[in-house]
mmCIF file of C-alpha atoms in Angstrom:
data_model
loop_
_atom_site.group_PDB
_atom_site.id
_atom_site.type_symbol
_atom_site.label_atom_id
_atom_site.label_comp_id
_atom_site.label_asym_id
_atom_site.label_seq_id
_atom_site.Cartn_x
_atom_site.Cartn_y
_atom_site.Cartn_z
ATOM 1 C CA MET A 86 0.000 0.000 0.000
ATOM 2 C CA ARG A 87 2.875 2.346 0.696
ATOM 3 C CA LEU A 88 4.262 1.852 -2.744
ATOM 4 C CA ALA A 89 0.919 2.601 -4.336
ATOM 5 C CA LYS A 90 0.456 5.687 -2.195
ATOM 6 C CA ASN A 91 3.923 7.002 -3.095
ATOM 7 C CA PHE A 92 3.315 6.309 -6.754
ATOM 8 C CA TYR A 93 -0.031 8.152 -6.646
ATOM 9 C CA THR A 94 1.424 11.170 -4.876
ATOM 10 C CA THR A 95 4.424 11.332 -7.180
ATOM 11 C CA SER A 96 2.334 10.905 -10.274
ATOM 12 C CA GLN A 97 -0.257 13.471 -9.208
ATOM 13 C CA GLY A 98 2.432 15.759 -7.824
ATOM 14 C CA ARG A 99 4.112 16.052 -11.223
ATOM 15 C CA ASN A 100 0.835 16.741 -13.000
ATOM 16 C CA MET A 101 -0.272 19.215 -10.394
ATOM 17 C CA SER A 102 3.086 20.872 -10.542
ATOM 18 C CA LYS A 103 2.773 21.431 -14.280
ATOM 19 C CA ASN A 104 -0.819 22.615 -13.947
ATOM 20 C CA THR A 105 0.112 24.798 -11.031
ATOM 21 C CA LYS A 106 2.968 26.339 -12.995
ATOM 22 C CA VAL A 107 0.657 27.073 -15.919
ATOM 23 C CA ILE A 108 -1.972 28.576 -13.648
ATOM 24 C CA ILE A 109 0.612 30.642 -11.767
ATOM 25 C CA ALA A 110 2.121 31.861 -15.037
ATOM 26 C CA LEU A 111 -1.338 32.739 -16.342
ATOM 27 C CA VAL A 112 -2.228 34.570 -13.131
ATOM 28 C CA ILE A 113 1.070 36.484 -13.216
ATOM 29 C CA PHE A 114 0.576 37.360 -16.890
ATOM 30 C CA LEU A 115 -3.014 38.517 -16.368
ATOM 31 C CA GLY A 116 -2.058 40.392 -13.205
ATOM 32 C CA THR A 117 0.734 42.172 -15.078
ATOM 33 C CA CYS A 118 -1.609 43.021 -17.965
ATOM 34 C CA ILE A 119 -4.254 44.340 -15.592
ATOM 35 C CA THR A 120 -1.678 46.326 -13.620
ATOM 36 C CA VAL A 121 -0.140 47.877 -16.748
ATOM 37 C CA THR A 122 -3.588 48.646 -18.157
ATOM 38 C CA GLY A 123 -4.585 50.172 -14.829
ATOM 39 C CA TYR A 124 -1.495 52.378 -14.761
ATOM 40 C CA ILE A 125 -2.158 53.505 -18.327
ATOM 41 C CA LEU A 126 -5.797 54.293 -17.549
ATOM 42 C CA ILE A 127 -4.930 56.087 -14.332
ATOM 43 C CA SER A 128 -2.128 58.063 -16.006
ATOM 44 C CA GLY A 129 -4.405 58.979 -18.887
ATOM 45 C CA SER A 130 -7.168 60.019 -16.503
ATOM 46 C CA VAL A 131 -4.804 62.149 -14.432
ATOM 47 C CA ALA A 132 -3.405 63.804 -17.565
ATOM 48 C CA TYR A 133 -6.933 64.514 -18.827
ATOM 49 C CA LEU A 134 -8.030 65.962 -15.481
ATOM 50 C CA VAL A 135 -4.947 68.151 -15.219
ATOM 51 C CA SER A 136 -5.471 69.505 -18.737
ATOM 52 C CA THR A 137 -9.185 70.164 -18.248
ATOM 53 C CA VAL A 138 -8.794 71.715 -14.810
ATOM 54 C CA SER A 139 -5.970 74.013 -15.856
ATOM 55 C CA GLN A 140 -7.472 74.904 -19.231
ATOM 56 C CA PRO A 141 -10.043 77.467 -18.055
ATOM 57 C CA SER A 142 -7.515 79.252 -15.891
ATOM 58 C CA ALA A 143 -5.031 79.282 -18.732
ATOM 59 C CA GLN A 144 -7.533 80.604 -21.237
ATOM 60 C CA TYR A 145 -6.450 83.870 -22.780
ATOM 61 C CA PHE A 146 -8.515 86.989 -22.105
ATOM 62 C CA MET A 147 -8.704 89.344 -25.011
ATOM 63 C CA THR A 148 -8.915 93.073 -24.497
ATOM 64 C CA ILE A 149 -11.529 95.053 -26.372
ATOM 65 C CA ASN A 150 -8.751 96.693 -28.413
ATOM 66 C CA GLU A 151 -7.552 93.238 -29.489
ATOM 67 C CA VAL A 152 -11.100 92.251 -30.435
ATOM 68 C CA GLU A 153 -11.510 95.402 -32.508
ATOM 69 C CA ASN A 154 -8.170 94.808 -34.274
ATOM 70 C CA GLN A 155 -9.022 91.166 -35.059
ATOM 71 C CA LYS A 156 -12.783 91.363 -35.546
ATOM 72 C CA ASP A 157 -12.641 90.025 -39.113
ATOM 73 C CA GLU A 158 -11.062 86.796 -37.809
ATOM 74 C CA LEU A 159 -13.308 86.358 -34.746
ATOM 75 C CA PRO A 160 -16.934 85.812 -35.840
ATOM 76 C CA ASP A 161 -18.218 82.380 -34.827
ATOM 77 C CA ARG A 162 -15.143 81.750 -32.676
ATOM 78 C CA GLN A 163 -15.477 81.229 -28.919
ATOM 79 C CA ILE A 164 -13.496 83.935 -27.080
ATOM 80 C CA ARG A 165 -13.277 85.508 -23.635
ATOM 81 C CA ILE A 166 -13.163 89.266 -23.101
ATOM 82 C CA SER A 167 -12.639 91.349 -20.004
ATOM 83 C CA GLY A 168 -13.777 94.947 -19.600
ATOM 84 C CA ALA A 169 -15.326 97.578 -17.339
ATOM 85 C CA VAL A 170 -19.124 97.721 -17.218
ATOM 86 C CA ILE A 171 -20.549 101.089 -18.209
ATOM 87 C CA GLY A 172 -23.445 101.427 -15.783
ATOM 88 C CA ASP A 173 -25.545 103.885 -17.817
ATOM 89 C CA SER A 174 -25.731 101.378 -20.682
ATOM 90 C CA ILE A 175 -27.286 98.509 -18.695
ATOM 91 C CA GLU A 176 -30.686 97.470 -20.061
ATOM 92 C CA PHE A 177 -32.626 94.382 -18.982
ATOM 93 C CA ASP A 178 -35.762 93.077 -20.667
ATOM 94 C CA GLU A 179 -37.506 91.198 -17.854
ATOM 95 C CA ILE A 180 -39.934 89.430 -20.195
ATOM 96 C CA ASN A 181 -37.325 88.051 -22.631
ATOM 97 C CA LYS A 182 -34.556 87.812 -19.995
ATOM 98 C CA THR A 183 -32.264 89.752 -22.337
ATOM 99 C CA LEU A 184 -29.477 91.796 -20.818
ATOM 100 C CA SER A 185 -27.544 94.375 -22.815
ATOM 101 C CA PHE A 186 -24.672 96.613 -21.715
ATOM 102 C CA PHE A 187 -21.373 98.041 -22.902
ATOM 103 C CA ILE A 188 -17.930 97.288 -21.544
ATOM 104 C CA ALA A 189 -14.877 99.522 -21.929
ATOM 105 C CA ASP A 190 -11.336 98.384 -22.644
ATOM 106 C CA VAL A 191 -9.018 97.722 -19.701
ATOM 107 C CA PRO A 192 -5.394 96.555 -19.802
ATOM 108 C CA ALA A 193 -4.816 92.805 -19.688
ATOM 109 C CA ASP A 194 -1.366 93.066 -18.108
ATOM 110 C CA TYR A 195 -1.487 92.814 -14.307
ATOM 111 C CA ALA A 196 1.666 94.929 -13.927
ATOM 112 C CA GLU A 197 0.059 97.685 -16.012
ATOM 113 C CA VAL A 198 -3.097 97.539 -13.912
ATOM 114 C CA GLU A 199 -1.000 97.897 -10.750
ATOM 115 C CA ARG A 200 1.004 100.744 -12.316
ATOM 116 C CA GLN A 201 -2.269 102.578 -12.972
ATOM 117 C CA GLY A 202 -3.346 102.300 -9.325
ATOM 118 C CA GLY A 203 -5.037 98.919 -9.101
ATOM 119 C CA LEU A 204 -8.093 97.337 -10.641
ATOM 120 C CA ALA A 205 -10.659 99.708 -9.078
ATOM 121 C CA ALA A 206 -8.818 102.754 -10.453
ATOM 122 C CA VAL A 207 -8.410 101.151 -13.891
ATOM 123 C CA LEU A 208 -12.099 100.251 -14.101
ATOM 124 C CA GLU A 209 -13.174 103.741 -13.049
ATOM 125 C CA SER A 210 -10.817 105.351 -15.557
ATOM 126 C CA ALA A 211 -12.054 103.074 -18.368
ATOM 127 C CA VAL A 212 -15.722 103.843 -17.694
ATOM 128 C CA HIS A 213 -15.197 107.624 -17.608
ATOM 129 C CA ASP A 214 -12.880 107.850 -20.644
ATOM 130 C CA PRO A 215 -15.039 108.415 -23.755
ATOM 131 C CA LYS A 216 -12.041 107.647 -25.999
ATOM 132 C CA ARG A 217 -11.762 104.029 -24.763
ATOM 133 C CA GLN A 218 -12.815 101.257 -27.109
ATOM 134 C CA ARG A 219 -16.194 99.829 -26.143
ATOM 135 C CA ILE A 220 -18.199 96.814 -27.153
ATOM 136 C CA GLN A 221 -21.848 95.948 -26.633
ATOM 137 C CA VAL A 222 -22.574 92.693 -24.805
ATOM 138 C CA VAL A 223 -25.878 90.830 -25.058
ATOM 139 C CA TYR A 224 -26.620 88.034 -22.609
ATOM 140 C CA ILE A 225 -29.738 85.875 -22.305
ATOM 141 C CA GLY A 226 -30.486 84.889 -18.734
ATOM 142 C CA GLU A 227 -31.084 86.312 -15.294
ATOM 143 C CA LYS A 228 -29.634 89.714 -14.468
ATOM 144 C CA PRO A 229 -26.669 89.153 -12.133
ATOM 145 C CA GLU A 230 -26.745 90.901 -8.788
ATOM 146 C CA LEU A 231 -23.195 92.228 -9.205
ATOM 147 C CA LEU A 232 -23.892 93.912 -12.558
ATOM 148 C CA ARG A 233 -23.267 97.581 -11.882
ATOM 149 C CA ASP A 234 -21.204 100.534 -12.992
ATOM 150 C CA MET A 235 -17.440 99.928 -12.934
ATOM 151 C CA ALA A 236 -17.704 96.186 -12.299
ATOM 152 C CA GLN A 237 -15.196 94.005 -14.114
ATOM 153 C CA ALA A 238 -17.062 91.827 -16.604
ATOM 154 C CA ILE A 239 -15.541 88.651 -17.964
ATOM 155 C CA VAL A 240 -17.687 87.425 -20.822
ATOM 156 C CA THR A 241 -17.331 84.237 -22.824
ATOM 157 C CA GLY A 242 -19.115 83.891 -26.127
ATOM 158 C CA LYS A 243 -18.942 84.900 -29.763
ATOM 159 C CA LEU A 244 -18.585 88.159 -31.620
ATOM 160 C CA GLY A 245 -21.438 88.552 -34.058
ATOM 161 C CA GLU A 246 -21.033 89.926 -37.569
ATOM 162 C CA ASP A 247 -23.024 92.939 -36.325
ATOM 163 C CA GLY A 248 -20.165 93.790 -33.908
ATOM 164 C CA ILE A 249 -22.166 92.780 -30.822
ATOM 165 C CA PHE A 250 -20.660 90.271 -28.420
ATOM 166 C CA TYR A 251 -23.160 87.498 -27.633
ATOM 167 C CA ALA A 252 -22.188 86.173 -24.212
ATOM 168 C CA GLU A 253 -22.916 82.616 -23.141
ATOM 169 C CA GLU A 254 -21.211 83.071 -19.783
ATOM 170 C CA LEU A 255 -21.018 86.210 -17.685
ATOM 171 C CA LEU A 256 -18.778 86.635 -14.642
ATOM 172 C CA LEU A 257 -18.661 89.857 -12.654
ATOM 173 C CA ARG A 258 -16.349 91.247 -10.032
ATOM 174 C CA CYS A 259 -16.652 94.512 -8.152
ATOM 175 C CA PRO A 260 -13.134 95.254 -6.902
ATOM 176 C CA ALA A 261 -14.112 98.270 -4.813
ATOM 177 C CA ARG A 262 -16.428 96.006 -2.815
ATOM 178 C CA TYR A 263 -13.650 93.466 -2.119
ATOM 179 C CA GLU A 264 -10.526 95.623 -1.901
ATOM 180 C CA GLU A 265 -11.859 97.450 1.160
ATOM 181 C CA SER A 266 -12.236 94.186 3.077
ATOM 182 C CA VAL A 267 -8.804 92.784 2.174
ATOM 183 C CA PRO A 268 -6.223 93.218 4.953
ATOM 184 C CA ASP A 269 -3.031 95.079 4.037
ATOM 185 C CA GLN A 270 -0.826 92.029 4.549
ATOM 186 C CA ALA A 271 -2.913 90.051 2.021
ATOM 187 C CA VAL A 272 -2.455 92.781 -0.584
ATOM 188 C CA ASP A 273 1.327 92.800 -0.106
#
């Protein structure tokens, strides 16, 4: 009986060893494939997220002067413009939810804005200077609470062939409202 038992164990041991090796090799191969695929997917996802998250902040803001100089090339192209809201020009049609106003050109360079006394001073100067380039903005939607004279408007949309900027997105910032509440050490 011992001889038969040893023979059975040896015989099965060899077969199991080969099967085990094949299974282990297959598991290692599949594990490696899954791991590599996972790394590729994760790396691709991270790269996509980084590019999409940083894209809006890296988007170029055109000045109104730049829009005027390139207006033949801009119709039907998505662009972003920044300017100072001219308060007297604000019109809102409550029934059609149509907002119309003009924005005046402001410098795009932060150093230039600081040289001119800060954003509040630049916006005020732009609104009161009749020689500044201006562009009409039309926006369909609710009238934003922060829309007022000398607010900084950042509009995203398309320049129409009629010279009007049709905004799809409207962001507003009133620097005078925020600069007063910013501590001196935060400004420095």
